[in-house]
Every structure is written in C-alpha cells, then in structure tokens.
PDB file of C-alpha atoms and ligand atoms in Angstrom:
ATOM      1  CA  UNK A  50       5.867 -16.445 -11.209  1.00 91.00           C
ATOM      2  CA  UNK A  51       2.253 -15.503 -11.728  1.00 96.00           C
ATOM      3  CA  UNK A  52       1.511 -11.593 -10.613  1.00 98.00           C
ATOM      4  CA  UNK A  53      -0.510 -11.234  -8.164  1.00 98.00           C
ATOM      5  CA  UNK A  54      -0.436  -7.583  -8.311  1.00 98.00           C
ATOM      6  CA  UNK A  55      -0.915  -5.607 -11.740  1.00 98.00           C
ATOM      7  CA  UNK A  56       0.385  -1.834 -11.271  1.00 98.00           C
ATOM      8  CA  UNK A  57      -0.651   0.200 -14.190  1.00 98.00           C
ATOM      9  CA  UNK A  58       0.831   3.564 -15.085  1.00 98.00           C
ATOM     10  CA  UNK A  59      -0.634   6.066 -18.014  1.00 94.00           C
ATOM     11  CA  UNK A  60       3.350   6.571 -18.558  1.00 95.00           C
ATOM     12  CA  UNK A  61       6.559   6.223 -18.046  1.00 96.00           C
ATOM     13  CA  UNK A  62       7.045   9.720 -16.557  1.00 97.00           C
ATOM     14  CA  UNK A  63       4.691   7.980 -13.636  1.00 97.00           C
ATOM     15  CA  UNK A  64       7.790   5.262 -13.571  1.00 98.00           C
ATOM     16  CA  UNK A  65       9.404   7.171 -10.439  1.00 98.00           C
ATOM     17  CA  UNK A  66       6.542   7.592  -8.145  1.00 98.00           C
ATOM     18  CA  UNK A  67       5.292   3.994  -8.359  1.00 98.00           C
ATOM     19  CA  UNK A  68       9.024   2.688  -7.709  1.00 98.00           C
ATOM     20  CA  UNK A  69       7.629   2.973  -4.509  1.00 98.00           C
ATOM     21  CA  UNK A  70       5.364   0.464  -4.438  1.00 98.00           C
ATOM     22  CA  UNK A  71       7.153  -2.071  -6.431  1.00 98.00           C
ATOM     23  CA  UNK A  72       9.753  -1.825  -3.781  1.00 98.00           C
ATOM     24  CA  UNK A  73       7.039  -2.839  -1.147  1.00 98.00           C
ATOM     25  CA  UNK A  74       5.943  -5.606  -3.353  1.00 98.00           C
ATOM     26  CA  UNK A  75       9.541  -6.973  -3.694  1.00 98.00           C
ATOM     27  CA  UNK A  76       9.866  -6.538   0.315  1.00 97.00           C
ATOM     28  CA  UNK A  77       6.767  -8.240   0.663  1.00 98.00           C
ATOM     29  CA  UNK A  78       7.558 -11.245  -1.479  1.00 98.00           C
ATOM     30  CA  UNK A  79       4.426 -10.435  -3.325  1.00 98.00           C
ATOM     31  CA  UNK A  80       4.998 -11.200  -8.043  1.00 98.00           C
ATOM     32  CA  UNK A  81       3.525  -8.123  -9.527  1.00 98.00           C
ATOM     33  CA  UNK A  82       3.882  -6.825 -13.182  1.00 98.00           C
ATOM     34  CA  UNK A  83       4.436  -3.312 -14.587  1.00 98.00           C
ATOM     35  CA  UNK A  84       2.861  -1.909 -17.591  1.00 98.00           C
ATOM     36  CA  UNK A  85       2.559   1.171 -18.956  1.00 98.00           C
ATOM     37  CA  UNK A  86      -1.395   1.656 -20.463  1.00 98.00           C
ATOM     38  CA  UNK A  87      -3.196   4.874 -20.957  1.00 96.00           C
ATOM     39  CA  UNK A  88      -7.067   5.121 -20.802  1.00 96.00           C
ATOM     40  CA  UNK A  89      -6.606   7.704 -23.724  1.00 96.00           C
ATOM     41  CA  UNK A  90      -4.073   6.971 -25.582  1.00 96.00           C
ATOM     42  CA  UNK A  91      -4.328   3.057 -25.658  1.00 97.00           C
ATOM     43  CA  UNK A  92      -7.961   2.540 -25.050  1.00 97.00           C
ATOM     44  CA  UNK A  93      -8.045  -0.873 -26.572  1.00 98.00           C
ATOM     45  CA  UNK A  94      -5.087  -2.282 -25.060  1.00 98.00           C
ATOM     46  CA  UNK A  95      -6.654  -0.971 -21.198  1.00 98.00           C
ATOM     47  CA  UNK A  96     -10.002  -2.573 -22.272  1.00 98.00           C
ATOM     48  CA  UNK A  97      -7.978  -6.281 -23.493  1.00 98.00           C
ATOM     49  CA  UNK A  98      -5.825  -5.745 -19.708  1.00 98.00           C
ATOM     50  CA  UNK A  99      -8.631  -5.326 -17.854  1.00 98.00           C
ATOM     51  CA  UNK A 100     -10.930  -7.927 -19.169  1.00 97.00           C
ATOM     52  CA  UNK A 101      -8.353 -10.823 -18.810  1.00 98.00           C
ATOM     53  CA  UNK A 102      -6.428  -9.742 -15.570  1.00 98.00           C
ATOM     54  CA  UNK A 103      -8.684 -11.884 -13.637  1.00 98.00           C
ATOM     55  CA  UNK A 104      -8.122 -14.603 -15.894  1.00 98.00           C
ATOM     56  CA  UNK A 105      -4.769 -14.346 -15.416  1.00 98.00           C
ATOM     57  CA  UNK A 106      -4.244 -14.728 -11.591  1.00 98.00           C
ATOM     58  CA  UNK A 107      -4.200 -11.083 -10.906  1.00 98.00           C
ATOM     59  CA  UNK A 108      -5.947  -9.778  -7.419  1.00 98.00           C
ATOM     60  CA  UNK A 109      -5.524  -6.611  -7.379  1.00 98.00           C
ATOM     61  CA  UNK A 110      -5.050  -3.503  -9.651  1.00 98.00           C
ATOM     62  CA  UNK A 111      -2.791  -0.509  -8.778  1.00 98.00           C
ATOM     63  CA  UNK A 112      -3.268   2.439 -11.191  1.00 98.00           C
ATOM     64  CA  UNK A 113      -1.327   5.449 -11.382  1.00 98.00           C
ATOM     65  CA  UNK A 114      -2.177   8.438 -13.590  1.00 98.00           C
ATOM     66  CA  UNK A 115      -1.690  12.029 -13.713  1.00 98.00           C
ATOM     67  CA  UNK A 116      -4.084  14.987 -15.426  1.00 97.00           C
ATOM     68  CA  UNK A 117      -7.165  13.783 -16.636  1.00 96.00           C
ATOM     69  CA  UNK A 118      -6.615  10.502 -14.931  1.00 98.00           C
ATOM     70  CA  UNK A 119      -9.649   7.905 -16.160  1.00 97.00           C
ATOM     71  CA  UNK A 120      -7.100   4.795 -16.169  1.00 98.00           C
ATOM     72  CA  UNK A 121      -8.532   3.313 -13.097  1.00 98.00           C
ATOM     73  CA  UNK A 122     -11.772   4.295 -13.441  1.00 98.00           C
ATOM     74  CA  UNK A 123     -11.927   2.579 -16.815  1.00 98.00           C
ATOM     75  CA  UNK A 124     -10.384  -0.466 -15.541  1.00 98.00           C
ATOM     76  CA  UNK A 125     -12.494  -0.712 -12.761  1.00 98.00           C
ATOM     77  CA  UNK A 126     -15.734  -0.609 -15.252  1.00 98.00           C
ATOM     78  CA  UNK A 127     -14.305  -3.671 -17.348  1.00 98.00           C
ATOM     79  CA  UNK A 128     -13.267  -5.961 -14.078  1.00 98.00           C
ATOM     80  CA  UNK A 129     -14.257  -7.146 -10.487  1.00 98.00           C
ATOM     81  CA  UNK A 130     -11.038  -7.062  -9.373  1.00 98.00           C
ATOM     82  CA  UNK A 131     -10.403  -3.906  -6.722  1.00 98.00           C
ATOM     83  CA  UNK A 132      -8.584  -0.887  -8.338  1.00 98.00           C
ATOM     84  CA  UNK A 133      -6.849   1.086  -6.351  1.00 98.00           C
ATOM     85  CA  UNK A 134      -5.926   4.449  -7.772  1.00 98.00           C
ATOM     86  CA  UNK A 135      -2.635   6.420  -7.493  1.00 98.00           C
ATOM     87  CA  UNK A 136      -3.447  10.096  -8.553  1.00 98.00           C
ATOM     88  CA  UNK A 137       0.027  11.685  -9.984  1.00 98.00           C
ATOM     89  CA  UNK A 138       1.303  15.016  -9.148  1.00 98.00           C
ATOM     90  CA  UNK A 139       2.068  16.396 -12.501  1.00 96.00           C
ATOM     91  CA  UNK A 140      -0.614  19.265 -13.034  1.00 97.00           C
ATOM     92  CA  UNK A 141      -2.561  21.418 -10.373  1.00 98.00           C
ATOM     93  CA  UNK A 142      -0.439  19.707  -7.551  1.00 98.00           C
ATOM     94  CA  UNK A 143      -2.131  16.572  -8.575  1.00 98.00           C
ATOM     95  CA  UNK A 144      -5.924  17.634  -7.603  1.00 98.00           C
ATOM     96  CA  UNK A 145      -6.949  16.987 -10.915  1.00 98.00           C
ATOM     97  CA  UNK A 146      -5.954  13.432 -10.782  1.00 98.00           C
ATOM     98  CA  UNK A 147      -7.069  13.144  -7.335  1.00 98.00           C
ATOM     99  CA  UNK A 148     -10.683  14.268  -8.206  1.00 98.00           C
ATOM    100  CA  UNK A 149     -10.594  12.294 -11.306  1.00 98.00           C
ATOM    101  CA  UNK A 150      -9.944   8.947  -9.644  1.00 98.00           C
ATOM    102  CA  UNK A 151     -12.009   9.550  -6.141  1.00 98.00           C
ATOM    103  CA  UNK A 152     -15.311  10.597  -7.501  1.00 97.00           C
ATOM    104  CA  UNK A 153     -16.052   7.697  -9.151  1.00 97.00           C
ATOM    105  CA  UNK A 154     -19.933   7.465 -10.281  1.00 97.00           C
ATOM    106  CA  UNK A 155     -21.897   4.722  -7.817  1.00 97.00           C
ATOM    107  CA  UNK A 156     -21.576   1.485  -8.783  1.00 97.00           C
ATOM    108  CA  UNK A 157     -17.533   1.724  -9.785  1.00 97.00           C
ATOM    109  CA  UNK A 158     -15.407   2.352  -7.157  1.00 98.00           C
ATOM    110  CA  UNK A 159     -12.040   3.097  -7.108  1.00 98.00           C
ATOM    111  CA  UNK A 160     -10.062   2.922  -3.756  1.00 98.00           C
ATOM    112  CA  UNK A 161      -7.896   6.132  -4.513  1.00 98.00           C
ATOM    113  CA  UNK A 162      -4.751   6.537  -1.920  1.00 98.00           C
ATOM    114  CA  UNK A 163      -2.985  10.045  -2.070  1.00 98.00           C
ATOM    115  CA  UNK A 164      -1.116  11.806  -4.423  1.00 98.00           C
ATOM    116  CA  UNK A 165       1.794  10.316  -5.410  1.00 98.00           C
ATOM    117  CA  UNK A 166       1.156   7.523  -2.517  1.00 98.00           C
ATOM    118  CA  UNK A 167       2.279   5.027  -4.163  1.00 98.00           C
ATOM    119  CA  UNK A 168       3.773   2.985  -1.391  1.00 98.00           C
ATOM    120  CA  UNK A 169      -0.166   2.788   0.669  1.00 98.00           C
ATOM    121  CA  UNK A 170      -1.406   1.626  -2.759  1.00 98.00           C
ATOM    122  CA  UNK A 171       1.040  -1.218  -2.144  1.00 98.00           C
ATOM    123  CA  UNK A 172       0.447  -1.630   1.387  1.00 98.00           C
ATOM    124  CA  UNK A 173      -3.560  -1.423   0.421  1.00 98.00           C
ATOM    125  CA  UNK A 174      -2.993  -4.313  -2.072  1.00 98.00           C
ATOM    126  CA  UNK A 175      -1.104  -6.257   0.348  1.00 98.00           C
ATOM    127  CA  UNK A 176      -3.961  -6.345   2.700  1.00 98.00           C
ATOM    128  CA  UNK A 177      -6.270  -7.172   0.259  1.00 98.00           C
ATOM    129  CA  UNK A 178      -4.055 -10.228  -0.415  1.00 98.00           C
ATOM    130  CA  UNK A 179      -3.165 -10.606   3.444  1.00 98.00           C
ATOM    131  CA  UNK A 180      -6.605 -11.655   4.046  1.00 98.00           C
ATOM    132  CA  UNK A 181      -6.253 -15.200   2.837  1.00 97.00           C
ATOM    133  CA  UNK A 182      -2.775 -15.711   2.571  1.00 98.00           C
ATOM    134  CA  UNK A 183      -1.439 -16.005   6.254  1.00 98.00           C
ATOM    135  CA  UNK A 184       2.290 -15.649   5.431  1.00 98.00           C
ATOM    136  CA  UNK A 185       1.736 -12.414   3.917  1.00 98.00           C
ATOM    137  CA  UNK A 186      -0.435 -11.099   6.930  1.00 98.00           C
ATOM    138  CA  UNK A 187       3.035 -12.288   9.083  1.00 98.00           C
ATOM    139  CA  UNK A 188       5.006 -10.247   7.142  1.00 98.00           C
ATOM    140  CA  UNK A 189       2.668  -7.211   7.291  1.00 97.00           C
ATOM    141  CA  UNK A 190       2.429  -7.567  10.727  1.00 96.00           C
ATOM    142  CA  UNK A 191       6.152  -7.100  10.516  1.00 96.00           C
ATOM    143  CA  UNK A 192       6.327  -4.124   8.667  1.00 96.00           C
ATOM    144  CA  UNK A 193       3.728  -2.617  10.948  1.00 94.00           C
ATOM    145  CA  UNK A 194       5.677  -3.466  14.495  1.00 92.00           C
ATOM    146  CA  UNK A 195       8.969  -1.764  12.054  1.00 92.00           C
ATOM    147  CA  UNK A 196       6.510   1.624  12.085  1.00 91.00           C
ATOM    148  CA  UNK A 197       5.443   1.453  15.883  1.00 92.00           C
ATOM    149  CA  UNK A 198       9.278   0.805  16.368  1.00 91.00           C
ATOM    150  CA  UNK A 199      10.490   4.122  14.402  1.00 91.00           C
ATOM    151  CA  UNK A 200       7.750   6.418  16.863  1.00 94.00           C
ATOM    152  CA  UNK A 201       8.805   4.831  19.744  1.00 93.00           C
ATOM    153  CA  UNK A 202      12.984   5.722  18.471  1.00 93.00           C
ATOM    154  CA  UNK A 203      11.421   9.295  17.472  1.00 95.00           C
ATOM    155  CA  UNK A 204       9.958   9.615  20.882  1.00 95.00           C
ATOM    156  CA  UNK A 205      13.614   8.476  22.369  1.00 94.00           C
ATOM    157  CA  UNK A 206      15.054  11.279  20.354  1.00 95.00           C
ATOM    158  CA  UNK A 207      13.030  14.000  21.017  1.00 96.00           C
ATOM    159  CA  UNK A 208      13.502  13.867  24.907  1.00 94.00           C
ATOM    160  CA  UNK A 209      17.000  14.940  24.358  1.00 94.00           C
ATOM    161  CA  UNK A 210      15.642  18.799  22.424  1.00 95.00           C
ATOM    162  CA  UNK A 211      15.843  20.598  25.175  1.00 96.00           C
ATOM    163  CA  UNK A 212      14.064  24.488  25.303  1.00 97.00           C
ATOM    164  CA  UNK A 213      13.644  26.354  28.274  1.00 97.00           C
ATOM    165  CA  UNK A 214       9.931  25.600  28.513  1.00 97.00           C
ATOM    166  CA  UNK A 215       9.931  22.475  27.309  1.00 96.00           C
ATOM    167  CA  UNK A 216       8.961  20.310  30.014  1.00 96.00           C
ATOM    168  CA  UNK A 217       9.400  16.653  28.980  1.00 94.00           C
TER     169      UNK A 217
HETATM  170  C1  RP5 B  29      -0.930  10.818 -17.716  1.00 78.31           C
HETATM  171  O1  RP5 B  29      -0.427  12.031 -18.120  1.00 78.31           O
HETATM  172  C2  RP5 B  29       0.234  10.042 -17.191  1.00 78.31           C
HETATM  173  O2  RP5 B  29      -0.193   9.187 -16.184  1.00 78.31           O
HETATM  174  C3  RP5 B  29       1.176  11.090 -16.691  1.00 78.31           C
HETATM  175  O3  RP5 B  29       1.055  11.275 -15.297  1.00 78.31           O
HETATM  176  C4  RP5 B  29       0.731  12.354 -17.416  1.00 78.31           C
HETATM  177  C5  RP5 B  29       1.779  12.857 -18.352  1.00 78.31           C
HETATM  178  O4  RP5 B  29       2.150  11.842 -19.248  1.00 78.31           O
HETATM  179  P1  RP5 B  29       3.392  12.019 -20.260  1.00 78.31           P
HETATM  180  O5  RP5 B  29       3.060  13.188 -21.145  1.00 78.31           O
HETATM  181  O6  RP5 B  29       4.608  12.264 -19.405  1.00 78.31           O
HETATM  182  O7  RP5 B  29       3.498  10.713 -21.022  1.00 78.31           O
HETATM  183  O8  RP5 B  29      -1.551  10.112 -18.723  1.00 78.31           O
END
C-alpha cells in the first residue's frame, strides 16, 4: 500500500499521543506511515522526507513535536503538501510547542490542531483527502452521524439527574 498520510514525530516519546491518530487512519481505511524525524537532531534526513513525500504519493503531512517544535514548520518550507502540526505536551503544558508550530511566518503555513490533538490532525487529514475521494467522505460522514449520535445518548442520560431545581 502506498501512504497516503505521512505522520511525523520528533520522537518516540511522541509515540503515545499520535496512537491516536493512527487509530483513526486504520478506522478510516486510509495507508499512512510512521517515522520518527527531528528538525534538530536529523536535519538532513527531514529535508530528504520532505522533498520526496510528494513524489511518493503522500497528501498530507501530520507532524507532532514537543519543546522547541520547528518539525512542521521545516517541512512545510521544503514541500506543497499541507502540514498539519500536532504541538506535544511535554514542557510548559505544551504552549511552547503550540506557539512554535501556529505562528508560522506568512507564506508557510502550518495548520496546527491542539495540544496533544492528535486524533483532529487525523480527522483534518481525512478531509483533506475526503475531498476527492468519495468513499472516504462516506465514511466520514459516518463517523460524524457516530458523534451527533453520542450527544443525542448524553442528552438521554442527563434527563434522568434529577436536583430539586432542575427543571428538565
Ligand atoms: C521533541 O522533544 C520531541 O517531539 C519530543 O516531544 C520532545 C522530547 O523528545 P525526547 O527527549 O523524548 O526524545 O523533539
């Protein structure tokens, strides 16, 4: 299978957090890969990634990185593809790897989700892809009616708390 889907982590440590969106992947039906690549400590091997992904039938970048988190950033600068950045919760409650990724200079953008969001990179991705594959749109649809489903359960449940001045 060819990936579709590239997600990029600066380490291993990141390995738990972005679980999450290989398991949406998988659900999804979508090939991705899984690499570990770090903007500082394996420049060259980020630049060779980056510059071939295309090439290589990948659509869209995930990249997850904690700290000083340039990984997307730098990819973005080498490719066309869309990056979309995970910031990782491993320093300052992950605000320096949020601010890292989001405020990207004009020109490079990096679609940055929340930290540790792993899974709404995923989903993110899969729209990208959703938009000209219509059996992955189906299946998104899917997933969506799943989360309209567990509100509508929620609802269900909450009518049976019951406080004095609770009306409903
Ligand atoms: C970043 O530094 C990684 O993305 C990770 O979130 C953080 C710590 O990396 P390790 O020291 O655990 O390899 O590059």
């Amino acid at each position: 299978m060819t990936p579709l889907v590239s997600i990029i982590m600066g380490s291993t440590s990141d390995l738990p957090v972005m679980e999450k969106a290989a398991r949406f992947l998988d659900s999804m039906h979508i090939p991705f890969e899984m690499l570990a690549l770090s903007a500082h400590r394996t420049p060259r091997e980020v630049e060779k990634f980056a510059s071939s992904a295309k090439d290589r039938g990948v659509r869209v970048i995930i990249a997850a990185a904690g700290m000083a988190a340039h990984l997307g950033g730098v990819i973005a600068s080498m490719t066309t593809l869309p990056v979309i950045g995970v910031p990782i919760r491993s320093s300052f409650d992950g605000l320096d790897a949020l601010l890292a990724i989001v405020q990207m200079p004009p020109g490079i953008p990096v679609a940055t989700v929340g930290v540790n969001a792993a899974e709404n990179a995923a989903i993110l991705a899969t729209q990208i892809l959703a938009l000209s594959d219509e059996e992955i749109d189906r299946r998104l649809a899917d997933h969506k009616a799943g989360l309209t489903a567990k509100i509508v359960k929620a609802n269900e449940e909450l009518r049976s708390v019951s406080f004095p001045y609770k009306t409903n």
